[in-house]
Tab-separated table of C-alpha atoms in Angstrom:
chain	number	residue	atom	x	y	z
A	1	UNK	CA	4.305	93.933	215.710
A	2	UNK	CA	2.917	97.038	214.238
A	3	UNK	CA	-0.253	97.516	211.949
A	4	UNK	CA	-1.805	95.348	209.683
A	5	UNK	CA	-2.493	96.693	206.416
A	6	UNK	CA	-4.550	95.603	203.206
A	7	UNK	CA	-2.455	96.699	199.623
A	8	UNK	CA	-4.022	99.337	197.517
A	9	UNK	CA	-4.122	100.903	194.052
A	10	UNK	CA	-5.682	103.957	193.031
A	11	UNK	CA	-8.985	103.288	190.511
A	12	UNK	CA	-8.448	102.463	187.244
A	13	UNK	CA	-11.350	102.364	183.984
A	14	UNK	CA	-11.611	98.994	182.599
A	15	UNK	CA	-9.621	99.070	179.171
A	16	UNK	CA	-10.998	99.093	176.195
A	17	UNK	CA	-11.258	96.722	173.652
A	18	UNK	CA	-7.579	96.780	172.113
A	19	UNK	CA	-5.815	98.444	174.455
A	20	UNK	CA	-2.897	96.767	176.379
A	21	UNK	CA	-2.883	97.082	180.442
A	22	UNK	CA	-0.594	99.346	181.941
A	23	UNK	CA	1.840	98.513	184.424
A	24	UNK	CA	0.944	99.280	188.004
A	25	UNK	CA	2.958	102.567	189.118
A	26	UNK	CA	4.526	103.136	192.493
A	27	UNK	CA	2.755	106.249	192.781
A	28	UNK	CA	-0.545	104.408	192.491
A	29	UNK	CA	-0.030	101.786	195.347
A	30	UNK	CA	-0.732	102.524	198.792
A	31	UNK	CA	-1.480	100.910	202.046
A	32	UNK	CA	-4.864	100.849	204.213
A	33	UNK	CA	-4.779	99.908	207.558
A	34	UNK	CA	-8.131	100.525	208.422
A	35	UNK	CA	-7.572	104.073	210.285
A	36	UNK	CA	-11.154	105.879	210.662
A	37	UNK	CA	-9.106	109.299	210.053
A	38	UNK	CA	-5.475	110.647	209.703
A	39	UNK	CA	-5.437	111.526	213.330
A	40	UNK	CA	-5.730	107.929	214.239
A	41	UNK	CA	-3.275	107.044	211.524
A	42	UNK	CA	-0.427	108.981	212.884
A	43	UNK	CA	-1.294	107.019	216.537
A	44	UNK	CA	-0.339	103.563	214.627
A	45	UNK	CA	2.447	104.194	211.804
A	46	UNK	CA	4.951	106.968	211.195
A	47	UNK	CA	6.622	107.930	207.785
A	48	UNK	CA	9.492	105.481	206.832
A	49	UNK	CA	7.946	102.688	208.969
A	50	UNK	CA	8.675	99.523	207.602
A	51	UNK	CA	6.235	97.546	205.871
A	52	UNK	CA	6.602	93.298	204.992
A	53	UNK	CA	3.690	90.981	203.594
A	54	UNK	CA	2.150	88.837	206.066
A	55	UNK	CA	2.355	84.960	205.843
A	56	UNK	CA	3.599	82.050	207.008
A	57	UNK	CA	5.622	79.849	204.490
A	58	UNK	CA	3.260	76.797	203.007
A	59	UNK	CA	4.374	73.136	203.029
A	60	UNK	CA	3.404	72.208	199.492
A	61	UNK	CA	3.862	68.815	197.801
A	62	UNK	CA	7.315	66.779	198.502
A	63	UNK	CA	9.846	68.911	199.697
A	64	UNK	CA	8.720	71.910	198.188
A	65	UNK	CA	7.560	74.871	199.995
A	66	UNK	CA	6.371	78.630	199.080
A	67	UNK	CA	6.781	81.869	201.468
A	68	UNK	CA	7.941	85.489	201.175
A	69	UNK	CA	11.165	86.870	201.632
A	70	UNK	CA	13.065	83.152	200.415
A	71	UNK	CA	15.075	85.820	198.925
A	72	UNK	CA	17.452	85.793	200.807
A	73	UNK	CA	16.173	84.410	203.876
A	74	UNK	CA	17.643	81.250	202.902
A	75	UNK	CA	21.279	82.352	202.033
A	76	UNK	CA	21.179	83.335	205.548
A	77	UNK	CA	20.413	79.763	206.892
A	78	UNK	CA	22.734	78.407	204.266
A	79	UNK	CA	25.696	80.681	205.592
A	80	UNK	CA	24.811	80.006	209.403
A	81	UNK	CA	23.955	76.181	209.134
A	82	UNK	CA	26.913	75.671	207.637
A	83	UNK	CA	29.027	77.597	210.031
A	84	UNK	CA	27.348	75.609	212.583
A	85	UNK	CA	28.142	72.018	210.869
A	86	UNK	CA	31.585	73.322	210.378
A	87	UNK	CA	32.337	74.500	213.746
A	88	UNK	CA	30.436	71.048	215.361
A	89	UNK	CA	32.744	69.076	212.963
A	90	UNK	CA	36.068	70.327	214.212
A	91	UNK	CA	36.340	73.256	211.702
A	92	UNK	CA	37.998	74.620	209.114
A	93	UNK	CA	41.501	75.909	208.408
A	94	UNK	CA	41.563	79.020	209.053
A	95	UNK	CA	38.290	81.260	210.637
A	96	UNK	CA	34.930	80.390	208.998
A	97	UNK	CA	32.689	83.845	208.948
A	98	UNK	CA	29.066	83.824	208.295
A	99	UNK	CA	27.734	86.993	207.553
A	100	UNK	CA	24.060	87.908	207.377
A	101	UNK	CA	24.115	91.197	204.729
A	102	UNK	CA	21.929	93.957	204.693
A	103	UNK	CA	20.460	95.957	201.613
A	104	UNK	CA	21.704	93.875	198.753
A	105	UNK	CA	18.978	94.891	196.809
A	106	UNK	CA	18.477	98.333	197.872
A	107	UNK	CA	21.473	99.791	199.393
A	108	UNK	CA	24.581	99.213	196.808
A	109	UNK	CA	25.531	95.805	198.788
A	110	UNK	CA	26.243	97.912	202.082
A	111	UNK	CA	26.114	95.378	204.267
A	112	UNK	CA	28.292	92.914	202.524
A	113	UNK	CA	30.776	95.772	201.553
A	114	UNK	CA	31.486	97.007	204.928
A	115	UNK	CA	31.284	93.409	205.801
A	116	UNK	CA	34.228	92.289	203.840
A	117	UNK	CA	36.505	95.262	204.522
A	118	UNK	CA	36.106	94.923	208.241
A	119	UNK	CA	36.749	91.202	207.908
A	120	UNK	CA	39.657	91.100	205.354
A	121	UNK	CA	39.021	87.641	204.105
A	122	UNK	CA	41.206	85.365	202.151
A	123	UNK	CA	38.158	84.008	200.121
A	124	UNK	CA	34.605	84.607	200.082
A	125	UNK	CA	31.337	82.413	199.168
A	126	UNK	CA	28.565	84.525	198.588
A	127	UNK	CA	25.205	83.014	199.081
A	128	UNK	CA	22.038	83.883	196.971
A	129	UNK	CA	18.803	82.475	195.456
A	130	UNK	CA	18.692	82.201	191.858
A	131	UNK	CA	15.639	81.951	188.682
A	132	UNK	CA	14.824	78.771	187.941
A	133	UNK	CA	13.771	78.607	184.435
A	134	UNK	CA	11.122	75.466	184.856
A	135	UNK	CA	8.030	77.789	184.605
A	136	UNK	CA	5.791	79.063	181.883
A	137	UNK	CA	7.701	81.919	180.071
A	138	UNK	CA	11.301	81.085	181.081
A	139	UNK	CA	13.795	80.528	178.128
A	140	UNK	CA	15.996	77.977	179.346
A	141	UNK	CA	17.757	77.909	176.126
A	142	UNK	CA	18.657	81.444	177.036
A	143	UNK	CA	18.990	81.528	180.727
A	144	UNK	CA	20.269	77.885	181.302
A	145	UNK	CA	18.378	74.999	182.309
A	146	UNK	CA	17.610	75.681	185.965
A	147	UNK	CA	15.136	73.704	187.897
A	148	UNK	CA	13.539	73.009	191.209
A	149	UNK	CA	15.387	69.917	193.270
A	150	UNK	CA	18.194	69.901	190.737
A	151	UNK	CA	20.753	70.921	193.164
A	152	UNK	CA	22.628	74.399	193.745
A	153	UNK	CA	23.718	76.801	191.184
A	154	UNK	CA	27.383	77.749	190.742
A	155	UNK	CA	27.956	80.556	188.863
A	156	UNK	CA	30.934	81.451	186.771
A	157	UNK	CA	32.110	85.171	184.583
A	158	UNK	CA	34.445	87.796	185.038
A	159	UNK	CA	33.400	88.291	188.715
A	160	UNK	CA	33.746	85.045	190.001
A	161	UNK	CA	37.656	83.520	190.512
A	162	UNK	CA	38.397	80.727	188.885
A	163	UNK	CA	39.974	78.549	191.416
A	164	UNK	CA	37.101	79.079	193.299
A	165	UNK	CA	34.893	78.203	190.958
A	166	UNK	CA	36.867	75.023	189.969
A	167	UNK	CA	37.220	73.912	193.756
A	168	UNK	CA	33.643	74.344	194.202
A	169	UNK	CA	32.869	72.166	191.156
A	170	UNK	CA	35.439	69.484	192.024
A	171	UNK	CA	33.990	69.450	195.592
A	172	UNK	CA	30.406	68.919	194.197
A	173	UNK	CA	31.907	65.957	192.077
A	174	UNK	CA	33.472	64.519	194.906
A	175	UNK	CA	30.204	64.602	197.334
A	176	UNK	CA	27.761	63.622	194.452
A	177	UNK	CA	26.044	66.861	194.734
A	178	UNK	CA	24.384	67.898	191.878
A	179	UNK	CA	24.903	71.643	190.771
A	180	UNK	CA	24.045	73.850	187.340
A	181	UNK	CA	26.844	76.379	186.519
A	182	UNK	CA	25.170	79.488	185.989
A	183	UNK	CA	26.965	82.059	183.586
A	184	UNK	CA	27.195	85.634	184.566
A	185	UNK	CA	28.851	87.242	181.056
A	186	UNK	CA	28.571	90.565	181.821
A	187	UNK	CA	30.635	90.706	184.930
A	188	UNK	CA	27.689	91.379	187.422
A	189	UNK	CA	25.929	88.669	189.039
A	190	UNK	CA	23.496	91.047	191.091
A	191	UNK	CA	24.424	89.399	194.304
A	192	UNK	CA	26.965	90.212	197.276
A	193	UNK	CA	29.790	88.646	195.409
A	194	UNK	CA	29.543	91.663	193.162
A	195	UNK	CA	31.039	94.209	196.490
A	196	UNK	CA	33.054	91.540	197.839
A	197	UNK	CA	35.422	90.590	195.294
A	198	UNK	CA	36.290	94.361	194.821
A	199	UNK	CA	37.039	94.887	198.674
A	200	UNK	CA	40.634	95.999	199.377
A	201	UNK	CA	42.930	94.252	196.637
A	202	UNK	CA	40.402	92.005	195.854
A	203	UNK	CA	39.121	89.149	197.213
A	204	UNK	CA	38.738	85.764	195.462
A	205	UNK	CA	35.168	85.049	195.658
A	206	UNK	CA	32.823	82.059	194.089
A	207	UNK	CA	28.540	82.211	194.292
A	208	UNK	CA	26.662	79.532	195.250
A	209	UNK	CA	22.646	80.102	194.664
A	210	UNK	CA	19.493	77.800	195.637
A	211	UNK	CA	16.895	77.939	193.050
A	212	UNK	CA	13.753	79.705	193.501
A	213	UNK	CA	10.672	80.524	191.598
A	214	UNK	CA	8.508	83.682	191.648
A	215	UNK	CA	11.380	85.617	192.697
A	216	UNK	CA	10.453	89.051	194.586
A	217	UNK	CA	6.984	88.121	195.040
A	218	UNK	CA	4.891	86.996	198.207
A	219	UNK	CA	4.595	83.288	197.358
A	220	UNK	CA	8.382	82.606	196.009
A	221	UNK	CA	8.874	78.884	195.696
A	222	UNK	CA	12.084	76.359	196.625
A	223	UNK	CA	12.757	72.695	197.103
A	224	UNK	CA	13.817	71.993	200.751
A	225	UNK	CA	16.479	69.458	199.286
A	226	UNK	CA	18.308	72.348	197.073
A	227	UNK	CA	18.679	74.304	200.445
A	228	UNK	CA	20.250	70.957	202.014
A	229	UNK	CA	22.507	70.319	199.411
A	230	UNK	CA	24.207	74.332	199.274
A	231	UNK	CA	24.461	73.382	202.777
A	232	UNK	CA	26.277	70.310	202.004
A	233	UNK	CA	28.628	71.998	199.483
A	234	UNK	CA	29.824	74.822	201.536
A	235	UNK	CA	30.618	72.640	204.575
A	236	UNK	CA	32.651	70.354	202.414
A	237	UNK	CA	34.376	73.206	200.437
A	238	UNK	CA	35.206	74.567	203.574
A	239	UNK	CA	36.562	71.320	205.192
A	240	UNK	CA	38.695	70.548	202.226
A	241	UNK	CA	40.725	73.889	202.114
A	242	UNK	CA	44.219	73.268	203.420
A	243	UNK	CA	46.227	75.555	205.515
A	244	UNK	CA	48.400	78.226	203.952
A	245	UNK	CA	46.691	77.892	200.490
A	246	UNK	CA	46.531	81.201	198.547
A	247	UNK	CA	43.816	82.118	196.103
A	248	UNK	CA	45.923	85.557	194.741
A	249	UNK	CA	47.917	85.631	191.738
């Protein structure tokens, strides 16, 4: 574990009456590790060292938890826990591969792009988080009604295979799992699904997401029931597949 640091920013003058507050630019931010001089600083860190927000997950009311980096540690959890339960339950038709992909946010889907190319899946389910619209400033009418505790969401759009979506939706209904349909009309879902469905000659891809408040902040919040329901849905979907089933054409 490296040195702890405090977030800092370049000093700014107080805004005059009538002036709006300007957004903080990246060049105005810095990290202070408490070093007394440059020599001590260079003994502690090197250019390119990673920095993360420090802080343990915090249990809130009911089944709600706040933490940094739920996006997308929770996607990794759903994938791995689903694979574990499928294996313990006797497996599913064909191989089930759980992937924790890197660089979805910053590397043009590098992890999912290479994983899909290497494994050549017959179909894929991307697992991510999605913005809730049950907070101040959100617009449920424009973005859809997505709430904590309402179950996972299923995406529809040009990049989502219609048969995979329908099978996920039908599975949720059969299992009594509440889901919300989320529409991505421009084709891009901004998740690993965008890379996977274009791999090789194309992969039939679906997208299951867990509702998340305050995304991309150190206080992301989710409901543990939504997390569990996402696992149950992926497990039931995999077990419901049949040998020789094809999603091509």
